[in-house]
mmCIF file of C-alpha atoms and ligand atoms in Angstrom:
data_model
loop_
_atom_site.group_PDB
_atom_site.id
_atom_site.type_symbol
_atom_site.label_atom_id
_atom_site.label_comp_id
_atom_site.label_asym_id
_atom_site.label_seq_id
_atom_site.Cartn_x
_atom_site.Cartn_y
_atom_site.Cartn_z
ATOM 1 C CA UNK A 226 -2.325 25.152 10.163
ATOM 2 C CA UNK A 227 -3.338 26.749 6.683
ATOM 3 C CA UNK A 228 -1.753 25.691 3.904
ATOM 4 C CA UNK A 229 -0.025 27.867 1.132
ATOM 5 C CA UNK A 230 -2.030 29.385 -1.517
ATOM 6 C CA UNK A 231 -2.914 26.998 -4.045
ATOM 7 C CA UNK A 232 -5.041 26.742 -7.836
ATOM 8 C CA UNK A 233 -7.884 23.632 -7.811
ATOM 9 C CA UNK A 234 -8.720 21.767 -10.643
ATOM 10 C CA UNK A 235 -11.408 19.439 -11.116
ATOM 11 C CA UNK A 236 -10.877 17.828 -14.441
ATOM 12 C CA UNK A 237 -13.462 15.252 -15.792
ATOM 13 C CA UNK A 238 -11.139 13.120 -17.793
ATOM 14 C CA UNK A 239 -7.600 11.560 -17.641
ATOM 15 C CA UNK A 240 -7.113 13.827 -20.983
ATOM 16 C CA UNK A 241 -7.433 16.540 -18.812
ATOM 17 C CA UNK A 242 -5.514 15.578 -15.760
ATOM 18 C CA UNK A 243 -2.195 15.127 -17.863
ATOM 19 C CA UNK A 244 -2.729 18.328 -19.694
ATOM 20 C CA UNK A 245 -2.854 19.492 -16.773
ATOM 21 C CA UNK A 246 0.648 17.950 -15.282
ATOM 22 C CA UNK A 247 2.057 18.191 -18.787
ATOM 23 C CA UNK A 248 1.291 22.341 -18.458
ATOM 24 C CA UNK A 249 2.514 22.771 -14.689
ATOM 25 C CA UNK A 250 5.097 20.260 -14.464
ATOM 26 C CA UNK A 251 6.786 20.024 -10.946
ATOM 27 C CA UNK A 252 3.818 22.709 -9.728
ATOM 28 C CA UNK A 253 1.518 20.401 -10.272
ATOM 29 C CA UNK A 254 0.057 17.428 -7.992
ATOM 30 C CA UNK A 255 -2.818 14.833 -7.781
ATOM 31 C CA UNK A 256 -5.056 14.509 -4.935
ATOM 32 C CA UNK A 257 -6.901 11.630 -4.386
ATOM 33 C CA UNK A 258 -8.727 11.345 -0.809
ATOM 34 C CA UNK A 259 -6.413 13.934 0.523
ATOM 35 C CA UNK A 260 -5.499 12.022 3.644
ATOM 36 C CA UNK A 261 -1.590 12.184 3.193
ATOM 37 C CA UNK A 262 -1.418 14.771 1.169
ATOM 38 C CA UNK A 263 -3.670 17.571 2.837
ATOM 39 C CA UNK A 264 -1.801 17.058 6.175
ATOM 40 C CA UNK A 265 1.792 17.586 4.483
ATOM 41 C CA UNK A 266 0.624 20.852 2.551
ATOM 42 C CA UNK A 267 -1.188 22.277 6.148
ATOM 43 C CA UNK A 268 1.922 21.246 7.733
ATOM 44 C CA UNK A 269 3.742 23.089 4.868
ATOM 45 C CA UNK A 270 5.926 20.004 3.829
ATOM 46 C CA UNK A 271 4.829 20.318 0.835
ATOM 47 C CA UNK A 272 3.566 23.724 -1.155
ATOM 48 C CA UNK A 273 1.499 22.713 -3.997
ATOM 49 C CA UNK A 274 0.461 25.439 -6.517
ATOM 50 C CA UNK A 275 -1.466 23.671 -8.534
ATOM 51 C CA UNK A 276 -3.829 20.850 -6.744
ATOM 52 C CA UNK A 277 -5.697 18.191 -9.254
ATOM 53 C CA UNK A 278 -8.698 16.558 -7.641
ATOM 54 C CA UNK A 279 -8.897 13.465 -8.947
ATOM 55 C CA UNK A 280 -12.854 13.088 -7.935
ATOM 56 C CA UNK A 281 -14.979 13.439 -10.996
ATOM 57 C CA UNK A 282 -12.426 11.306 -13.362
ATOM 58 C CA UNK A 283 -14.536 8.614 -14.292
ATOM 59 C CA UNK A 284 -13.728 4.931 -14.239
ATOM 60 C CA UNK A 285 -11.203 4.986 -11.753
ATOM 61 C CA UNK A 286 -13.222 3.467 -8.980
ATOM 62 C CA UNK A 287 -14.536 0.192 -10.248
ATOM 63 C CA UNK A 288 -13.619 -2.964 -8.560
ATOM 64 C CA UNK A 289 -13.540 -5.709 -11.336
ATOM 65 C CA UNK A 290 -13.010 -9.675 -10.444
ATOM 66 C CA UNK A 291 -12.751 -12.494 -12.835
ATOM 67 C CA UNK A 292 -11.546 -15.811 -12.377
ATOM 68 C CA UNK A 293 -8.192 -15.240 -13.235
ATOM 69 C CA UNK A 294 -7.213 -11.572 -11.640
ATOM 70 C CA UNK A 295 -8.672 -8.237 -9.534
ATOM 71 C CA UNK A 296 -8.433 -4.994 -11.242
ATOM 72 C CA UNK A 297 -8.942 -1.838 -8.278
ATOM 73 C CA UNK A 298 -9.654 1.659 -9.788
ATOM 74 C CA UNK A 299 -6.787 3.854 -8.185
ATOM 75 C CA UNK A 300 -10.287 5.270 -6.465
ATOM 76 C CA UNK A 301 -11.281 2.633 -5.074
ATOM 77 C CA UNK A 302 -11.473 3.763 -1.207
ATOM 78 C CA UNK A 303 -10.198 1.233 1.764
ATOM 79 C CA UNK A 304 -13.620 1.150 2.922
ATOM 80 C CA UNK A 305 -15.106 0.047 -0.401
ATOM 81 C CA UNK A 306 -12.376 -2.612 0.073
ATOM 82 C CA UNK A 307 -13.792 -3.718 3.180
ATOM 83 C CA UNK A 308 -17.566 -3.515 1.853
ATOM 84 C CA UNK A 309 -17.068 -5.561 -1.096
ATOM 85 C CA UNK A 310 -18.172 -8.974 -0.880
ATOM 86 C CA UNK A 311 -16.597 -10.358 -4.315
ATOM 87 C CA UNK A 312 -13.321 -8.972 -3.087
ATOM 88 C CA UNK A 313 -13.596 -10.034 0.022
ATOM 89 C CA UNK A 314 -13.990 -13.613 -0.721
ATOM 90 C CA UNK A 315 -11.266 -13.567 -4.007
ATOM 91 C CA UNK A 316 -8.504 -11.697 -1.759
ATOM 92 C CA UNK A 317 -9.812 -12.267 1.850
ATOM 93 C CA UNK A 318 -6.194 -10.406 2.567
ATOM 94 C CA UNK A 319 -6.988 -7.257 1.220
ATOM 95 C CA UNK A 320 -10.149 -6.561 3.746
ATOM 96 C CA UNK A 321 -8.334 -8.042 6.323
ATOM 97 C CA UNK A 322 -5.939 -5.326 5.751
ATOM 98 C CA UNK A 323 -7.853 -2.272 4.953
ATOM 99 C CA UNK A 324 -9.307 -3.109 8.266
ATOM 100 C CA UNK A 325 -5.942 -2.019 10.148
ATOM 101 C CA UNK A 326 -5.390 1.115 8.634
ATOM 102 C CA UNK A 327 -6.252 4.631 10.708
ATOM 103 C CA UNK A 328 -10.123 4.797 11.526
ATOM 104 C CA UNK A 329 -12.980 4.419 9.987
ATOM 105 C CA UNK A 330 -13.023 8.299 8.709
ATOM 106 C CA UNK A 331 -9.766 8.156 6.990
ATOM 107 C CA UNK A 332 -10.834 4.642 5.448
ATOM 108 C CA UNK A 333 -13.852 6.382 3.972
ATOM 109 C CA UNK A 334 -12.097 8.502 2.053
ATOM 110 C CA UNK A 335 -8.622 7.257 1.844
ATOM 111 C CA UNK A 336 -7.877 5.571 -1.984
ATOM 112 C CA UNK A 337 -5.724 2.376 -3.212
ATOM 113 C CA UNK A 338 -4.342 4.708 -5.365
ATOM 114 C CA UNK A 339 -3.249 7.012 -3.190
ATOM 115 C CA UNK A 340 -1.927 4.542 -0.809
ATOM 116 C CA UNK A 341 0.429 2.412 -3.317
ATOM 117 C CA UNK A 342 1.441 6.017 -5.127
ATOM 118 C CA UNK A 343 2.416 7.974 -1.873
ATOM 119 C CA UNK A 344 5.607 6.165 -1.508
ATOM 120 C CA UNK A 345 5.309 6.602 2.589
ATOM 121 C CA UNK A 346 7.047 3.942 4.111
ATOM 122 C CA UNK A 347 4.556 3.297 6.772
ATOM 123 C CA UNK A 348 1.578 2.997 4.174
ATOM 124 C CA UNK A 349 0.449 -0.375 4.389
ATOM 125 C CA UNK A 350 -0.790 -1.365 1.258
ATOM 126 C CA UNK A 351 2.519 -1.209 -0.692
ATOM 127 C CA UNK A 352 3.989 -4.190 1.249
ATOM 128 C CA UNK A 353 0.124 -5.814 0.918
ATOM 129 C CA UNK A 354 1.003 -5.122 -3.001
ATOM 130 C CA UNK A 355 4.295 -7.029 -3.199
ATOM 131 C CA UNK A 356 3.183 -9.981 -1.238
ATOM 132 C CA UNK A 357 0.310 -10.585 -4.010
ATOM 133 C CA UNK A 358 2.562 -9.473 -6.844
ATOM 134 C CA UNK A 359 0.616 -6.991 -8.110
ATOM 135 C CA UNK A 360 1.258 -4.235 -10.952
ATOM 136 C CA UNK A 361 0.104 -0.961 -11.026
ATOM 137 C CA UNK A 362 -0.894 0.665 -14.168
ATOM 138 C CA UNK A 363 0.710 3.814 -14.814
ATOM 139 C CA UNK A 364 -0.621 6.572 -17.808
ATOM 140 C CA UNK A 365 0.901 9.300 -19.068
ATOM 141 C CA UNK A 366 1.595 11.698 -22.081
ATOM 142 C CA UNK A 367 3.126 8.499 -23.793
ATOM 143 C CA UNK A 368 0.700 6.309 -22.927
ATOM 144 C CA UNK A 369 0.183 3.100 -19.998
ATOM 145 C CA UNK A 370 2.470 0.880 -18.817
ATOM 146 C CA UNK A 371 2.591 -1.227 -16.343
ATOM 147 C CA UNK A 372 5.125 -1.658 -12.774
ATOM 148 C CA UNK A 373 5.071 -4.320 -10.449
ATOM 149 C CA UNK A 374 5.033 -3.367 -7.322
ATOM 150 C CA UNK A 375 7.709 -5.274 -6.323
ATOM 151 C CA UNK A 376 9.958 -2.770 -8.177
ATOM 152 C CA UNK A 377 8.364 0.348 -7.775
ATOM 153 C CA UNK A 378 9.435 1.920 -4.364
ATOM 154 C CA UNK A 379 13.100 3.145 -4.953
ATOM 155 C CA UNK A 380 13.079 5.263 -1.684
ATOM 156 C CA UNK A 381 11.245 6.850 0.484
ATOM 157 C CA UNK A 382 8.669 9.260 -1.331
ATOM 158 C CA UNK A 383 10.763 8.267 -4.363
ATOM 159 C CA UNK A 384 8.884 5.573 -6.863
ATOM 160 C CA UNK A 385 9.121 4.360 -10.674
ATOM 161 C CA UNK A 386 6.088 6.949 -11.559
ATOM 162 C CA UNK A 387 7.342 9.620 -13.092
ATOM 163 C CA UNK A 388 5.863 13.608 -12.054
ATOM 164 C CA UNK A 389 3.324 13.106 -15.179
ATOM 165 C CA UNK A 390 2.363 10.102 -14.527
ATOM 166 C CA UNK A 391 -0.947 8.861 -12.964
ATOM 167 C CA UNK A 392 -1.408 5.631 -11.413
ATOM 168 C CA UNK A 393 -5.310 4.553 -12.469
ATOM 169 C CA UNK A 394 -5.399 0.689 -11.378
ATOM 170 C CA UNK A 395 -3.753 -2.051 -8.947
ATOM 171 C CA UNK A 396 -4.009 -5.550 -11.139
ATOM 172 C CA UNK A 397 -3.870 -7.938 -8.643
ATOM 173 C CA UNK A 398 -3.555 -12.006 -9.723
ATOM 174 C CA UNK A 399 -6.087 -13.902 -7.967
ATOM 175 C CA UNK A 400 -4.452 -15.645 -4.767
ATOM 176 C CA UNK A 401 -5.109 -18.625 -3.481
ATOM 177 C CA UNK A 402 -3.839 -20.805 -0.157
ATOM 178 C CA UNK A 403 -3.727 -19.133 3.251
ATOM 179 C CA UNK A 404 -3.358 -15.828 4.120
ATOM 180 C CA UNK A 405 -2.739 -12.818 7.229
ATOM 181 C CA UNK A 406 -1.743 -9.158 7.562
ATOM 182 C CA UNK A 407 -0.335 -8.620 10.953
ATOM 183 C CA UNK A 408 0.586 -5.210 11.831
ATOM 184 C CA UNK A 409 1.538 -3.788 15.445
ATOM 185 C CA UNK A 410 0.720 -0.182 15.895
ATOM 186 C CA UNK A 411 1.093 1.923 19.389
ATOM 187 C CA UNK A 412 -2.985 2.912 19.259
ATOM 188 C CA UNK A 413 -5.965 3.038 16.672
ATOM 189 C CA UNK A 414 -5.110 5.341 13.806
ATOM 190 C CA UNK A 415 -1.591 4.154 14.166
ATOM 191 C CA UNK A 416 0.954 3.409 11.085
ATOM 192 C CA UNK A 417 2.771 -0.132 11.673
ATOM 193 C CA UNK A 418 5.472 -0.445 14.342
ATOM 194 C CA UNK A 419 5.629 -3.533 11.989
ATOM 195 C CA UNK A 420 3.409 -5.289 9.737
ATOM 196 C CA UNK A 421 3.478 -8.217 7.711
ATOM 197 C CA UNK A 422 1.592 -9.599 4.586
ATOM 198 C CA UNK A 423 1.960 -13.336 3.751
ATOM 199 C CA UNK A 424 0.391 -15.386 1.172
ATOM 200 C CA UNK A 425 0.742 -19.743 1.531
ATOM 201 C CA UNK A 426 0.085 -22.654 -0.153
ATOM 202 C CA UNK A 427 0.122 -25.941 1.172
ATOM 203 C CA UNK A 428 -0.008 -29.253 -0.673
ATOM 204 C CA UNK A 429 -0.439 -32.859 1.580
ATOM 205 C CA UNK A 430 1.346 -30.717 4.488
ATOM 206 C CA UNK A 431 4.088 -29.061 2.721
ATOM 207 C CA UNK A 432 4.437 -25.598 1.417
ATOM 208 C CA UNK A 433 4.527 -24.858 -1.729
ATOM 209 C CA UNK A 434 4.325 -21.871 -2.383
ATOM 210 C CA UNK A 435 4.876 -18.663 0.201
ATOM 211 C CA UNK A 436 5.447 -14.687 -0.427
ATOM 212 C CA UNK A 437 6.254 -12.313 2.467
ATOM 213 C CA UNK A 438 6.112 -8.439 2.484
ATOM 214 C CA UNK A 439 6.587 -5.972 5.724
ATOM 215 C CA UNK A 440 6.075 -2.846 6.155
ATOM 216 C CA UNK A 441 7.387 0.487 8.138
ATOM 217 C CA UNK A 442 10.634 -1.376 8.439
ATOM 218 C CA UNK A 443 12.719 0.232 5.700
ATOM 219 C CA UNK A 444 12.803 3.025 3.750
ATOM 220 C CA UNK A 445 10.775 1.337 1.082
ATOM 221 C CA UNK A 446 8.355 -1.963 1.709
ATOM 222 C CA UNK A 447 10.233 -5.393 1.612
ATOM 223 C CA UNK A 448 9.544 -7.623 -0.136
ATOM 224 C CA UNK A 449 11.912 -10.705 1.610
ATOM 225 C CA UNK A 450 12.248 -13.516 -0.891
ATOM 226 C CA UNK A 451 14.693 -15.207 1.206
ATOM 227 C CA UNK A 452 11.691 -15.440 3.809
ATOM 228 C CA UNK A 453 9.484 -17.113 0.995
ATOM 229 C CA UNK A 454 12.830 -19.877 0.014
ATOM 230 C CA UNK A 455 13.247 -20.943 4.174
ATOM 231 C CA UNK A 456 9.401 -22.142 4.273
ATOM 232 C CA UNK A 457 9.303 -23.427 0.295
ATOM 233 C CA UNK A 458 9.181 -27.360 0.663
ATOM 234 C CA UNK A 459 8.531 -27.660 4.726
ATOM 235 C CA UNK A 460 6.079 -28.496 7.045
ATOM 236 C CA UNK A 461 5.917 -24.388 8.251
ATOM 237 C CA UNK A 462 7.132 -25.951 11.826
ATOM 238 C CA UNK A 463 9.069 -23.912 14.640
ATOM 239 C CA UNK A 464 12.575 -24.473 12.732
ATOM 240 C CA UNK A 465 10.875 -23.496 9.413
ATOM 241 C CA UNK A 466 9.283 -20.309 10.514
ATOM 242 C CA UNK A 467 12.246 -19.531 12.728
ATOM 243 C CA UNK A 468 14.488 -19.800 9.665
ATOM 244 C CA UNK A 469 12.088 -16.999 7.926
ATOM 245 C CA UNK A 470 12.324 -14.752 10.622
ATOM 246 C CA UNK A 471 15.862 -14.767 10.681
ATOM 247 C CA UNK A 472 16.147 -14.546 6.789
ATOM 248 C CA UNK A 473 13.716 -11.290 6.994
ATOM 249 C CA UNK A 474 15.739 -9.566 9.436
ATOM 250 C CA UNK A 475 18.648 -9.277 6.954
ATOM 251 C CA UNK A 476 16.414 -8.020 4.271
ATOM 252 C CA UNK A 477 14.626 -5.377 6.310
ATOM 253 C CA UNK A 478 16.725 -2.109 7.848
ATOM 254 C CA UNK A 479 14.811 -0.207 10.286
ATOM 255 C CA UNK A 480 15.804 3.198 11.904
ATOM 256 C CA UNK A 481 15.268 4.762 15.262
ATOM 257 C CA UNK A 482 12.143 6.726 15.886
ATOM 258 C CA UNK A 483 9.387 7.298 18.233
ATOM 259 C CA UNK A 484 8.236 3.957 17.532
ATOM 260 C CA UNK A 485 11.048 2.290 19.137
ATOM 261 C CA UNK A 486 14.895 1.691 18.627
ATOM 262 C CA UNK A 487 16.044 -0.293 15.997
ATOM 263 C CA UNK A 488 16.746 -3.861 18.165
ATOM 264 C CA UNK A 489 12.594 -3.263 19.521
ATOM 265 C CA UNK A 490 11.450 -2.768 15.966
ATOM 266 C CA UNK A 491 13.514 -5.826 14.738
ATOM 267 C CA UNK A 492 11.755 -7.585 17.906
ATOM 268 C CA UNK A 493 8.637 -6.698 16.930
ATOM 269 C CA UNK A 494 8.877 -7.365 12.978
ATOM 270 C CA UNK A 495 9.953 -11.260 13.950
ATOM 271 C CA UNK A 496 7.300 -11.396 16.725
ATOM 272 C CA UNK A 497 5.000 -10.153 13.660
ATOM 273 C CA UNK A 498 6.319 -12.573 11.265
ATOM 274 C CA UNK A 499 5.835 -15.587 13.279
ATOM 275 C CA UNK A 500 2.255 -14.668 14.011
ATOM 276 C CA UNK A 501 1.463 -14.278 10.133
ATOM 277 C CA UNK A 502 3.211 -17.327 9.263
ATOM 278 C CA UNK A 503 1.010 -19.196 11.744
ATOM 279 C CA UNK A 504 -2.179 -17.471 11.066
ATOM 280 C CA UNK A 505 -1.970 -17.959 7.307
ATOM 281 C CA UNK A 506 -0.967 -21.766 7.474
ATOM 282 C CA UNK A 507 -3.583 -22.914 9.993
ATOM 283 C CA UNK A 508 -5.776 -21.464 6.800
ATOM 284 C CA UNK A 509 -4.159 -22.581 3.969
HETATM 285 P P1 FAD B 212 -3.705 11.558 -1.179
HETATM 286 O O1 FAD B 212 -3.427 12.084 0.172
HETATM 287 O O2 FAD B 212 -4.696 12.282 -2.010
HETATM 288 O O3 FAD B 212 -2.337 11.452 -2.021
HETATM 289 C C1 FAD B 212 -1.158 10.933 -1.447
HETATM 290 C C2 FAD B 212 -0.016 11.074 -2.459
HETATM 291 O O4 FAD B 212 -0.215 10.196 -3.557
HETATM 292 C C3 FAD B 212 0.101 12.478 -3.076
HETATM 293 O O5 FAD B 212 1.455 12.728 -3.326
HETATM 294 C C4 FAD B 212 -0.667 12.371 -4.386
HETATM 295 O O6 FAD B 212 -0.199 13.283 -5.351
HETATM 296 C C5 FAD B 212 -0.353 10.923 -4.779
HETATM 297 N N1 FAD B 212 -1.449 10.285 -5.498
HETATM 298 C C6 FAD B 212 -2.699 10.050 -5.037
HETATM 299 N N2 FAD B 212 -3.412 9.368 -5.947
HETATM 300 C C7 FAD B 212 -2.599 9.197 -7.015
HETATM 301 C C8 FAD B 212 -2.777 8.568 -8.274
HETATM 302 N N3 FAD B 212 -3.917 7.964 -8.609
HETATM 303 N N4 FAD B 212 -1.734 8.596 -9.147
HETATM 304 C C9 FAD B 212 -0.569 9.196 -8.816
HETATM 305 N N5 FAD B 212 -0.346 9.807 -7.633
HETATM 306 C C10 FAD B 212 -1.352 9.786 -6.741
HETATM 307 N N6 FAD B 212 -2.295 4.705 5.845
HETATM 308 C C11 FAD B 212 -1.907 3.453 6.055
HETATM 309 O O7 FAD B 212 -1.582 2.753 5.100
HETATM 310 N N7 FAD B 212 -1.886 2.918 7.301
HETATM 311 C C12 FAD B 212 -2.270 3.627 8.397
HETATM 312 O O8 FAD B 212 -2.261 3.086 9.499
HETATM 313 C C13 FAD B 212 -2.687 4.967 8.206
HETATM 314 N N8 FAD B 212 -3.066 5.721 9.247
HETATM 315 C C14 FAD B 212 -3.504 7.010 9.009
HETATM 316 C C15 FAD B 212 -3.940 7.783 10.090
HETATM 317 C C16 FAD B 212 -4.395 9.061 9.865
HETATM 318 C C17 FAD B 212 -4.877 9.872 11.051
HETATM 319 C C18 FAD B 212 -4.419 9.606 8.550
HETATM 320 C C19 FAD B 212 -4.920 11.016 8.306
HETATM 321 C C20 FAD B 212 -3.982 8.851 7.487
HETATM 322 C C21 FAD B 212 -3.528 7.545 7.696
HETATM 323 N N9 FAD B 212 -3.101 6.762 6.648
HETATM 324 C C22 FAD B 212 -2.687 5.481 6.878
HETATM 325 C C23 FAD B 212 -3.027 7.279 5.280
HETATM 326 C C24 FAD B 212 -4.312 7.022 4.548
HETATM 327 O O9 FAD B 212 -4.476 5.627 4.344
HETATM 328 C C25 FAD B 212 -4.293 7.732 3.191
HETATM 329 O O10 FAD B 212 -5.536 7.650 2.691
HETATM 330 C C26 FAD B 212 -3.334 7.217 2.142
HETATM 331 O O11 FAD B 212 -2.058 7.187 2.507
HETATM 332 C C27 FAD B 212 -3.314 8.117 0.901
HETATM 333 O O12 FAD B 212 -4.461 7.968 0.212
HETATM 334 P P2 FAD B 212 -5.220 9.235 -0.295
HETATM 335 O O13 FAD B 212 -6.227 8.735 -1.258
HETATM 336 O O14 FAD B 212 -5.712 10.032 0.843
HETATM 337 O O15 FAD B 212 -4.079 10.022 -1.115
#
């Protein structure tokens, strides 16, 4: 399919990519790696008129760790991710997974930013976000704030950024304890039938601390903070983790598709779950 007729614009500078948004408005659209949003506009789900490569912006692809957070450029690609050894022992999650998202083509070019800013429900690295309480770093004609992730998906496709906005960095706090992304996909390249992030701590064989996330299972990631209470203070045993499941089945809300109907997806997220929960204790 060829897409609709469309302007290009390489700026240099992030002065230049919101003049740019600030001049076309709703016309107007970032592109990072193009891997979501190449395949909507050849598809014609989305007409673009005026495309702004995001390539030659400088600073926006740095991967900085100190002792007490990780900052990732919004251009930092999965497969730097995966590469990067400092990152890879501060946040052993995030590699683990980059790993399980499409192929190795799409990693190579496929960005953080573009990831957390797409607002697809089936992206994995929102739900990776919210289990390590990140914040994403938003600038605009007024300026930068910050949004933690944990309150920026409103729908799906719909998030706290507004249209001339860019998102230039994921702040991540340095985690510590035990840690797994599970995800179940039909095939290689697949989004999640399921997936599930989980961050643990453990103190003399008790949990202290725990934060859940899934993803594809609602219109928006989830976040399931009732998951996190039911293993606070326990020994993670069958009645503990069986007590998360169940609380992160009435968070999440999953609809019928060609992945499955909605009791098989529920099946699946709980089968996840458990298997996360497991994985990141025995490491904790
Ligand atoms: P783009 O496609 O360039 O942009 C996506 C959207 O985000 C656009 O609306 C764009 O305007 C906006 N955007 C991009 N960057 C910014 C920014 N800095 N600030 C504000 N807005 C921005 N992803 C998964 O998570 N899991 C998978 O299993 C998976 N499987 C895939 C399989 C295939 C075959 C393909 C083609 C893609 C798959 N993806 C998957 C998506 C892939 O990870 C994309 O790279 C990712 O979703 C978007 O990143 P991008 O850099 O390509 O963004």
């Amino acid at each position: 399919m060829i897409p609709a007729a469309f302007e290009y614009y390489r700026p240099k500078d992030m002065t230049g990519v919101i003049a740019l948004l600030d001049e076309h408005g709703d016309d107007a659209r970032v592109m990072a790696g193009g891997h979501s949003l190449i395949p909507m506009m050849k598809l014609r789900m989305a007409d673009i008129p005026h495309l702004i490569d995001l390539q030659d912006v400088s600073g926006l692809s740095e991967i900085d760790v100190s002792d007490s957070e990780i900052c990732l450029g919004a251009m930092v690609t999965q497969s730097d991710i995966i590469n990067n050894e400092s990152l890879s022992s501060s946040a052993p999650i995030l590699r683990e997974a980059a790993l399980q998202i499409a192929d190795p083509q799409v990693r190579y070019m496929g960005t953080v930013g573009g990831n957390v800013a797409n607002g697809d429900p089936g992206n994995d690295m929102p739900g990776l976000m919210q289990c390590l309480d990140a914040s994403f770093v938003l600038v605009g004609p007024d300026g930068e704030r910050r949004v933690p992730a944990r309150e920026f998906y409103e729908a799906a496709y719909m998030t706290a950024r507004e249209d001339d906005e860019v998102l230039t960095a994921v702040i991540i706090p340095k985690p510590s304890g035990g840690y797994a992304y599970e995800k179940q996909k039909r095939k290689i390249g697949d989004y999640a039938t399921a997936a599930a992030a989980v961050q643990i701590t453990k103190d003399g064989g008790s949990c202290t601390s725990a934060s859940v996330a899934m993803t594809n299972l609602s219109d928006t990631p989830v976040f399931s903070e009732a998951a996190c209470a039911a293993l606070v203070g326990t020994a993670v045993d069958e009645t503990a983790i069986k007590a998360a499941v169940d609380a992160m089945l009435g968070d999440i809300d999953p609809s019928e598709d060609n992945r499955g109907p909605v009791a098989f997806k529920k099946h699946v997220a709980g089968v996840i779950l458990t298997r996360a929960i497991e994985r990141a204790w025995s490491r904790a």
